[in-house]
Coordinates of C-alpha atoms and ligand atoms in Angstrom, one line a residue:
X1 CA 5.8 7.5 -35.4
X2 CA 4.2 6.0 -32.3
X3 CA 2.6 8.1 -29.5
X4 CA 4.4 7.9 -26.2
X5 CA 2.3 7.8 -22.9
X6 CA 3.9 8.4 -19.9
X7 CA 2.3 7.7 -16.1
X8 CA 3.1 6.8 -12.7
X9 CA 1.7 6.1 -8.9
X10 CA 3.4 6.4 -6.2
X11 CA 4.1 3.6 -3.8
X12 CA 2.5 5.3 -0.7
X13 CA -0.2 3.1 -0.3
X14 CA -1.5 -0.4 -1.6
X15 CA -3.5 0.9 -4.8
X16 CA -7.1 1.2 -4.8
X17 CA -10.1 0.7 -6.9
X18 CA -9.8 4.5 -7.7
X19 CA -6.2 4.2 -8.6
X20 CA -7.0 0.7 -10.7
X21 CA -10.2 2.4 -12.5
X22 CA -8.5 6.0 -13.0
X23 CA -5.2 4.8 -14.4
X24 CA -3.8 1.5 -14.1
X25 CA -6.9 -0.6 -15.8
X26 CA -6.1 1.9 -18.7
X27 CA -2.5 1.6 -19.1
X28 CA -3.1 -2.0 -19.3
X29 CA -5.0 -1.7 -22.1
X30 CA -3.2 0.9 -24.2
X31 CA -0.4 -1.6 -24.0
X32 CA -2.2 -3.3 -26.8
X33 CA -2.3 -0.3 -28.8
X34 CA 0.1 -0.7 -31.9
X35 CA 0.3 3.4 -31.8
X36 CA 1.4 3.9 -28.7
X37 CA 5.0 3.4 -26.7
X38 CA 4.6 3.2 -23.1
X39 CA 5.9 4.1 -20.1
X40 CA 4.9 3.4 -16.6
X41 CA 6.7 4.4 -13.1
X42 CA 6.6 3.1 -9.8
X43 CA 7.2 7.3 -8.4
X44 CA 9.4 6.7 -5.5
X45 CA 10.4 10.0 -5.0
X46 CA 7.1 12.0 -5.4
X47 CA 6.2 9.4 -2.1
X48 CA 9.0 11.2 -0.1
X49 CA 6.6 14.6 -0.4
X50 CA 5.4 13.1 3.0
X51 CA 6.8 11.8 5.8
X52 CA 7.3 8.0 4.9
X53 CA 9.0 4.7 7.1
X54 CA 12.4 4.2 5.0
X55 CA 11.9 0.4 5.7
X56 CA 7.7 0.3 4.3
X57 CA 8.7 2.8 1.5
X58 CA 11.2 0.0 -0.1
X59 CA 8.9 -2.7 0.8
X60 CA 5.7 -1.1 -1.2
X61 CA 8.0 -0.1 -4.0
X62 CA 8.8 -3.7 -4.9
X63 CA 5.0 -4.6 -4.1
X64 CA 3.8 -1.8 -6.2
X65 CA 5.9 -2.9 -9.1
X66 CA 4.5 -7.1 -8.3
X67 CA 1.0 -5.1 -9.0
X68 CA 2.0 -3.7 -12.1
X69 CA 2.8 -7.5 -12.9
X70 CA -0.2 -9.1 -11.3
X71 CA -2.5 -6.3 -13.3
X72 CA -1.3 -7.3 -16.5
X73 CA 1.6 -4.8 -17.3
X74 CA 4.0 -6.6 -19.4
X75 CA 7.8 -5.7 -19.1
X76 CA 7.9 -6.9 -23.0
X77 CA 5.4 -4.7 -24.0
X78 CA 5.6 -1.3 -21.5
X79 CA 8.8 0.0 -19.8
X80 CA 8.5 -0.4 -16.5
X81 CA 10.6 1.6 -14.2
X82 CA 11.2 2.9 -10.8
X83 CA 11.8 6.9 -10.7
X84 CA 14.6 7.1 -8.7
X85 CA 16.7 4.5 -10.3
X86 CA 17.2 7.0 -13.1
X87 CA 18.4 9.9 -12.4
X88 CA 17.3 12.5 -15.2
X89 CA 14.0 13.0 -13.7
X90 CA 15.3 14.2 -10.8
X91 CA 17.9 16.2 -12.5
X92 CA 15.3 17.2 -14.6
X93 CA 13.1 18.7 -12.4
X94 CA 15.9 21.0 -10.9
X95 CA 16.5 22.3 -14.3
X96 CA 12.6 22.9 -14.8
X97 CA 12.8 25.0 -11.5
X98 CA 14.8 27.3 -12.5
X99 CA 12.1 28.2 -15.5
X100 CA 8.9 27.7 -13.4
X101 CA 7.0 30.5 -11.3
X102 CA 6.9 30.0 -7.7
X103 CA 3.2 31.6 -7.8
X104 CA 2.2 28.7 -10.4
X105 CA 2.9 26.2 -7.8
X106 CA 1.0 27.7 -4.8
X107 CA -2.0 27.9 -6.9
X108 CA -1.5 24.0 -7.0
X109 CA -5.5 22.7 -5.6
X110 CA -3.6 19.7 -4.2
X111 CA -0.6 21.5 -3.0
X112 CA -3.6 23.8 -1.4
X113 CA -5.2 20.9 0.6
X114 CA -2.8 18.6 1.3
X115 CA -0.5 21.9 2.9
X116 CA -3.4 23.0 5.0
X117 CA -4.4 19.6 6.0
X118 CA -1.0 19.1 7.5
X119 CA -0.4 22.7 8.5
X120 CA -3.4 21.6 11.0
X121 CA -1.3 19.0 12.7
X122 CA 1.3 21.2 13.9
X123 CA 4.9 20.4 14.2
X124 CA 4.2 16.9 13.0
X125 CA 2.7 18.2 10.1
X126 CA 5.2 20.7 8.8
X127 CA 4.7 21.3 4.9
X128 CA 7.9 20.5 2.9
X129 CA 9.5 22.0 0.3
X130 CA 9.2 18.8 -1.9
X131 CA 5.7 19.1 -1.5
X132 CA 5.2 22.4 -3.6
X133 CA 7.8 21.3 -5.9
X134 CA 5.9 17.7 -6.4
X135 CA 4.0 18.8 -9.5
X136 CA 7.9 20.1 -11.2
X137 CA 9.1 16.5 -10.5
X138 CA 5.9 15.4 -12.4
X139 CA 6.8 17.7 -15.2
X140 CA 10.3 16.3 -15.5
X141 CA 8.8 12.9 -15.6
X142 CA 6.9 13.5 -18.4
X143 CA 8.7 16.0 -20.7
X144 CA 11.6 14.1 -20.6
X145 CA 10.5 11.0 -22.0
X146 CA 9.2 13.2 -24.9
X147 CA 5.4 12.1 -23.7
X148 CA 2.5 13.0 -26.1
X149 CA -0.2 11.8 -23.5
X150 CA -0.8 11.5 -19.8
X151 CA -3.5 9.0 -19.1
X152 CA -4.6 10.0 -15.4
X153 CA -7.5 10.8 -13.1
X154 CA -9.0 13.9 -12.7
X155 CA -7.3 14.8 -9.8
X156 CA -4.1 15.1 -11.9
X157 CA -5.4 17.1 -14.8
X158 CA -3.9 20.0 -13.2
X159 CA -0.6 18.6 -12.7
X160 CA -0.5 17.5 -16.6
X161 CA -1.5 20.8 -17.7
X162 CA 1.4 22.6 -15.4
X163 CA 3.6 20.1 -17.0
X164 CA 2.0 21.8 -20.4
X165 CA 2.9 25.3 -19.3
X166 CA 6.4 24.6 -18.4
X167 CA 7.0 23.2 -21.8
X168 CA 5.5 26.4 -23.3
X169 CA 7.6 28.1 -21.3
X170 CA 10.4 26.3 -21.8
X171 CA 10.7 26.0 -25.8
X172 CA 9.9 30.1 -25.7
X173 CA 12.9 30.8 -23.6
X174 CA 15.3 28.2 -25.2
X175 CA 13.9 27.1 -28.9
X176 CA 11.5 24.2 -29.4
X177 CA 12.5 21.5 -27.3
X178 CA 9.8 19.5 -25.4
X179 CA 6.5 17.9 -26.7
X180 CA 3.1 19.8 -25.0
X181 CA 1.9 17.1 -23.5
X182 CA -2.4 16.2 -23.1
X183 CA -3.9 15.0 -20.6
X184 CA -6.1 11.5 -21.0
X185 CA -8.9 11.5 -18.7
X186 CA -11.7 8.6 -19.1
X187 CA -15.1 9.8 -19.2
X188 CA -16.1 7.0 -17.0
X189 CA -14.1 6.6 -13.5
X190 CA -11.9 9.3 -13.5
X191 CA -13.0 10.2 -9.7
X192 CA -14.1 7.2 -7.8
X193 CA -15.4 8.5 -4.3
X194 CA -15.1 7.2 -1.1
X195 CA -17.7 4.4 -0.2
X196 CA -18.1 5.9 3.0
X197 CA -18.8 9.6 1.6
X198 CA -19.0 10.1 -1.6
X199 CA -18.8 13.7 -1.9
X200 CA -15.3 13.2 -1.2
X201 CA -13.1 11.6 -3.6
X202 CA -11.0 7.8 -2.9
X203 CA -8.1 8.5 -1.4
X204 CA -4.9 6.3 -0.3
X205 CA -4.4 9.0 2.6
X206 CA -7.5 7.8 3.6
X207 CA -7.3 3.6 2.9
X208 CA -6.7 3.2 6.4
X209 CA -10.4 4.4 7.0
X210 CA -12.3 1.6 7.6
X211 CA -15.3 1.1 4.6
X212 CA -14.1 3.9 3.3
X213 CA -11.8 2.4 -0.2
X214 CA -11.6 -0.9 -1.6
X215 CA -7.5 -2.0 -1.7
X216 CA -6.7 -4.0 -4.9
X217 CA -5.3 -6.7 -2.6
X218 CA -8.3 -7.0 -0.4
X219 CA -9.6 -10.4 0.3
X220 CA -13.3 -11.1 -1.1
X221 CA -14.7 -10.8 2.3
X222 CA -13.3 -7.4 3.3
X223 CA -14.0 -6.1 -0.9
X224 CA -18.0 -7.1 -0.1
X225 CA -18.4 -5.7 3.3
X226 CA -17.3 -2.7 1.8
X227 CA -19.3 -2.1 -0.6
X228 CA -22.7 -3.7 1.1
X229 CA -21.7 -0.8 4.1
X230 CA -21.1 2.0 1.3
X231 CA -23.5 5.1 1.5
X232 CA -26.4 5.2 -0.6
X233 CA -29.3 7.7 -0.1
X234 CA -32.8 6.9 1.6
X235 CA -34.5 6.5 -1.7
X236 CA -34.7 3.1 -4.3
X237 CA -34.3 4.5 -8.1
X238 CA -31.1 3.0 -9.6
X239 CA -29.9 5.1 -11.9
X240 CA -26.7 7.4 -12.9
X241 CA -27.2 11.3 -12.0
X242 CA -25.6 14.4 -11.2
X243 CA -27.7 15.0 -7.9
X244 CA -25.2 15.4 -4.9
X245 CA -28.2 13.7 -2.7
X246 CA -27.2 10.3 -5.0
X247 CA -23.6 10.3 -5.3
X248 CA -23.0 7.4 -3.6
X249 CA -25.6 5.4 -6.0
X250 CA -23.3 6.9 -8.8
X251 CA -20.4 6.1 -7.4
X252 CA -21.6 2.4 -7.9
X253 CA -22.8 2.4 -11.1
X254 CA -19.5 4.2 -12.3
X255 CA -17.3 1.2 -10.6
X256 CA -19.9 -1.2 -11.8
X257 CA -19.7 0.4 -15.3
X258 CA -16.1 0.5 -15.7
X259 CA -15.3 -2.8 -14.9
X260 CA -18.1 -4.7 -17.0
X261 CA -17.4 -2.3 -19.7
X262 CA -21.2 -1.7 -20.9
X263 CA -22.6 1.6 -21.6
X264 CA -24.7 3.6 -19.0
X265 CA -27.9 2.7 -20.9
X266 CA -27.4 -1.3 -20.8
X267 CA -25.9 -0.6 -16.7
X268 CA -29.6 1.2 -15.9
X269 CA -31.2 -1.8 -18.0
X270 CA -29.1 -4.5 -15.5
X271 CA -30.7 -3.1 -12.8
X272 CA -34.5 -2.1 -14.4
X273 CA -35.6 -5.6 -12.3
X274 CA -33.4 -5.1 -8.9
X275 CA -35.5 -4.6 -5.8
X276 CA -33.3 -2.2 -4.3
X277 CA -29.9 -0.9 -3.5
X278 CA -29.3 -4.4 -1.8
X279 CA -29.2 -6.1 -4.7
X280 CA -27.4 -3.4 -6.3
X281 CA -24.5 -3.6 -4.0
X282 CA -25.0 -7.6 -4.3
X283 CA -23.9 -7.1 -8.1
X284 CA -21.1 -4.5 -7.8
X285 CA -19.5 -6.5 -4.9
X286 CA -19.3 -9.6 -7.4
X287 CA -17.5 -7.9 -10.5
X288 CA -15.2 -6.3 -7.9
X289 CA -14.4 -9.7 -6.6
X290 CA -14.1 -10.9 -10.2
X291 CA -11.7 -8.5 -11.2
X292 CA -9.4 -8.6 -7.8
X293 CA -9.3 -12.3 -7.4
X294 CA -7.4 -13.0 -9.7
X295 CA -4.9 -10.4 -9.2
X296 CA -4.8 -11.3 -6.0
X297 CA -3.4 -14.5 -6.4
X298 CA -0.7 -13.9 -9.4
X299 CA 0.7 -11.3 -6.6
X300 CA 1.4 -13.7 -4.6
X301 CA 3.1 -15.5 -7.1
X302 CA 4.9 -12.7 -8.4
X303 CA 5.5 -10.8 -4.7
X304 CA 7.8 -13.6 -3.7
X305 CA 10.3 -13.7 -6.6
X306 CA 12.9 -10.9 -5.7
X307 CA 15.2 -11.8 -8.5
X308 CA 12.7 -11.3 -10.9
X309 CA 11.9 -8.5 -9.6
X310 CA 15.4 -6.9 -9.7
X311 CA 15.5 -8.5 -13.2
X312 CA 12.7 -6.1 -14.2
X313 CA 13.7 -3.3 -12.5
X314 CA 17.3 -3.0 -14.2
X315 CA 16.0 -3.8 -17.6
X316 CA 13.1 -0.8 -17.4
X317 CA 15.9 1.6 -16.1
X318 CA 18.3 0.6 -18.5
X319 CA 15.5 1.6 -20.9
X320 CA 14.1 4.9 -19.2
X321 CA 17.9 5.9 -19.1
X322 CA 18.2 5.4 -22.5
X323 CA 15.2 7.6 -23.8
X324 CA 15.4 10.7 -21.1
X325 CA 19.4 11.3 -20.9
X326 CA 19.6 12.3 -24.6
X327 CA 17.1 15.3 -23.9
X328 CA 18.4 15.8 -20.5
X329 CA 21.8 16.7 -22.0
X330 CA 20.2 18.4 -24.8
X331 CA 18.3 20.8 -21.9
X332 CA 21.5 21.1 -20.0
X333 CA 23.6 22.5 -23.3
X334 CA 20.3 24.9 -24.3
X335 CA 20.2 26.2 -20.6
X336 CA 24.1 27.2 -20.9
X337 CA 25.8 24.1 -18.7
X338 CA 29.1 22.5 -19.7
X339 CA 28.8 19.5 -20.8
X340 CA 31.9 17.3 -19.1
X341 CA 33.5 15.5 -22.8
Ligands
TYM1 P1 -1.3 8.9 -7.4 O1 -0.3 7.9 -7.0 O2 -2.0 9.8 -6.4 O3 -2.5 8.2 -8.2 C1 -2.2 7.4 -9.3 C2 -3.3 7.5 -10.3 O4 -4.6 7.2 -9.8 C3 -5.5 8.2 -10.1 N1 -6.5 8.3 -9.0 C4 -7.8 8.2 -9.2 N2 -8.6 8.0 -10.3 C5 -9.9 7.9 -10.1 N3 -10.5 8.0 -8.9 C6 -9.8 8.2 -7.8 N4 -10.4 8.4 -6.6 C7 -8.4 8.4 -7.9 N5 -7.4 8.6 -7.0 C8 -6.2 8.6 -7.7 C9 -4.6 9.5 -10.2 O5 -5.2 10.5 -10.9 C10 -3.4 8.9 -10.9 O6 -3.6 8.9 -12.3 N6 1.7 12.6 -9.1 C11 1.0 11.4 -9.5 C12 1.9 10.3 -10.0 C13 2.8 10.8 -11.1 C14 2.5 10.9 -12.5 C15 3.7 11.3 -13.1 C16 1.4 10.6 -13.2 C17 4.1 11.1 -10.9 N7 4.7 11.4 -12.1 C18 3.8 11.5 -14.5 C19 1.5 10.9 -14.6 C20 2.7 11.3 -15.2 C21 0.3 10.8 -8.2 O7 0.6 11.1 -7.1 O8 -0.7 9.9 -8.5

């Protein structure tokens, strides 16, 4: 039997190189992977955790979904779906509420930050419910699909393994019921930082930051100012380390790394000859270039075509609906509901 993966971004934000290394590079290629049945979600509804314009919301879901296009996701080989046109994982998640711990939620890192972030805007910043609930609605979005893995960044390993717990929980209570899903982080690129600090990590919050992300839709000029502006340390010696002081050399090397797909030890040997950090960010700026051109372009192809779009949409619902309302009804009858006949 094949493996199913399971992942999703939400449309809050044009994606970034962090997003593109982290995830959606990968999902591209497991496509190809004769073991594996995949799934990947444009998450609507895990967007509505913050404040959003109704209007831009619609507008970057259909542009999100053009990306998964212009990126290489294939409709004949991947499902491709919008959350909120099916409603089990929703329904879902209110179901896995009623078996999760409220404490297991607060002790949420991102649920930590992002609530005390906005907590220090005031009024305008007032933490919502669907904000602490966010990592349940990830939970329904996996378990219902019957996912065996999760390929994410770092920064969601914690959500994957609640997702875990709640499963455990879940087939205790109420008989074995939903796989225990892993986790599938790369050990290259799984936390991209920002080019402007790199001891914190790329954020879409933050794309707005001048020089601080690198937007998958950037033009070439914007992608190499970037990069040429990104923080490097005081010193010369190109090479991958743990040091804090040369993070932001890392951080290059890692994007540079990913996207030519060499090794570490033939990356160091690329630049044994370069005369500085210059010519370092010379090089990385090109293979970014080289690997958003192109996507680039077949977006605005693809970005135009709304009835394709639509086309796509209703065909990956039609499929999502098909795998996750079987188990949806089958948690519904364990958990003591009435199914109507
Ligand atoms: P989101 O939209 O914040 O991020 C999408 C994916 O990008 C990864 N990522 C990064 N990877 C490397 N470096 C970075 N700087 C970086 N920033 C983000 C994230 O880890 C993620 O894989 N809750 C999720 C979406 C989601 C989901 C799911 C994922 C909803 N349901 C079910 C998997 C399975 C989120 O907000 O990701």
């Amino acid at each position: 039997m094949k493996r199913r993966v399971f992942s999703g971004i939400q449309p809050s934000e044009v994606i970034h190189i962090g997003n593109y290394i982290g995830a959606v590079k990968r999902w591209v290629a497991l496509q190809d992977d004769p073991a594996k049945d995949n799934i990947y979600c444009v998450v609507d509804l895990h967007a509505l955790t913050v404040k959003q314009d109704p209007e831009v919301l619609r507008e970057r879901t259909l542009e999100l979904l053009a990306l998964f296009l212009a990126v290489g996701l294939d409709p004949a080989k991947s499902t491709l779906f919008v959350q909120s046109h099916v409603s089990a994982n929703a329904e879902g998640a209110w179901l896995l509420n009623c078996v999760t711990p409220e404490s297991w939620l607060k002790k949420m890192t991102q649920y930590k930050d992002k609530s005390a972030k906005q907590a220090e805007r005031g009024r305008e910043g007032t933490v919502l419910t669907g904000l602490l609930d966010y990592p349940v609605l990830m939970a329904a979005d996996i378990l219902f699909y019957d996912t065996h893995e999760v390929p994410v960044g770092e920064d969601q390993k914690q959500h994957v393994e609640l997702a875990r717990n709640i499963a455990e929980r879940f087939n205790y209570h109420y008989g074995e019921t939903f796989i225990v899903p892993e986790p599938v982080i790369a050990k290259a690129g799984a936390r991209i930082m920002g080019l402007d600090d790199p001891t914190v990590k790329m954020s879409k919050s933050m794309a707005h930051v001048q020089g601080h992300a690198i937007r998958l839709l950037d033009e070439p000029k914007q992608i190499e100012r970037a990069i040429m502006r990104s923080k490097t340390d005081s010193g010369s010696e190109i090479r991958f380390s743990a040091d804090p002081a040369k993070a932001g050399v890392n951080n290059l090397l890692t994007i540079y790394q990913v996207l030519t797909g060499k090794t570490r030890d033939e990356v160091e040997q690329d630049f044994a000859s370069a005369r500085g950090y210059g010519d370092l960010k010379k090089r990385v700026a090109e293979v970014v270039i080289a690997e958003a051109e192109p996507v680039r372009k077949r977006f605005a192809e693809i970005a135009t075509d709304r009835g394709e779009l639509e086309r796509i949409m209703r065909i990956g619902a039609d499929k999502a609906r098909a795998i996750s309302e079987p188990r949806l009804a089958d948690v519904k009858r364990k958990m003591g509901l009435l199914l109507p006949m």
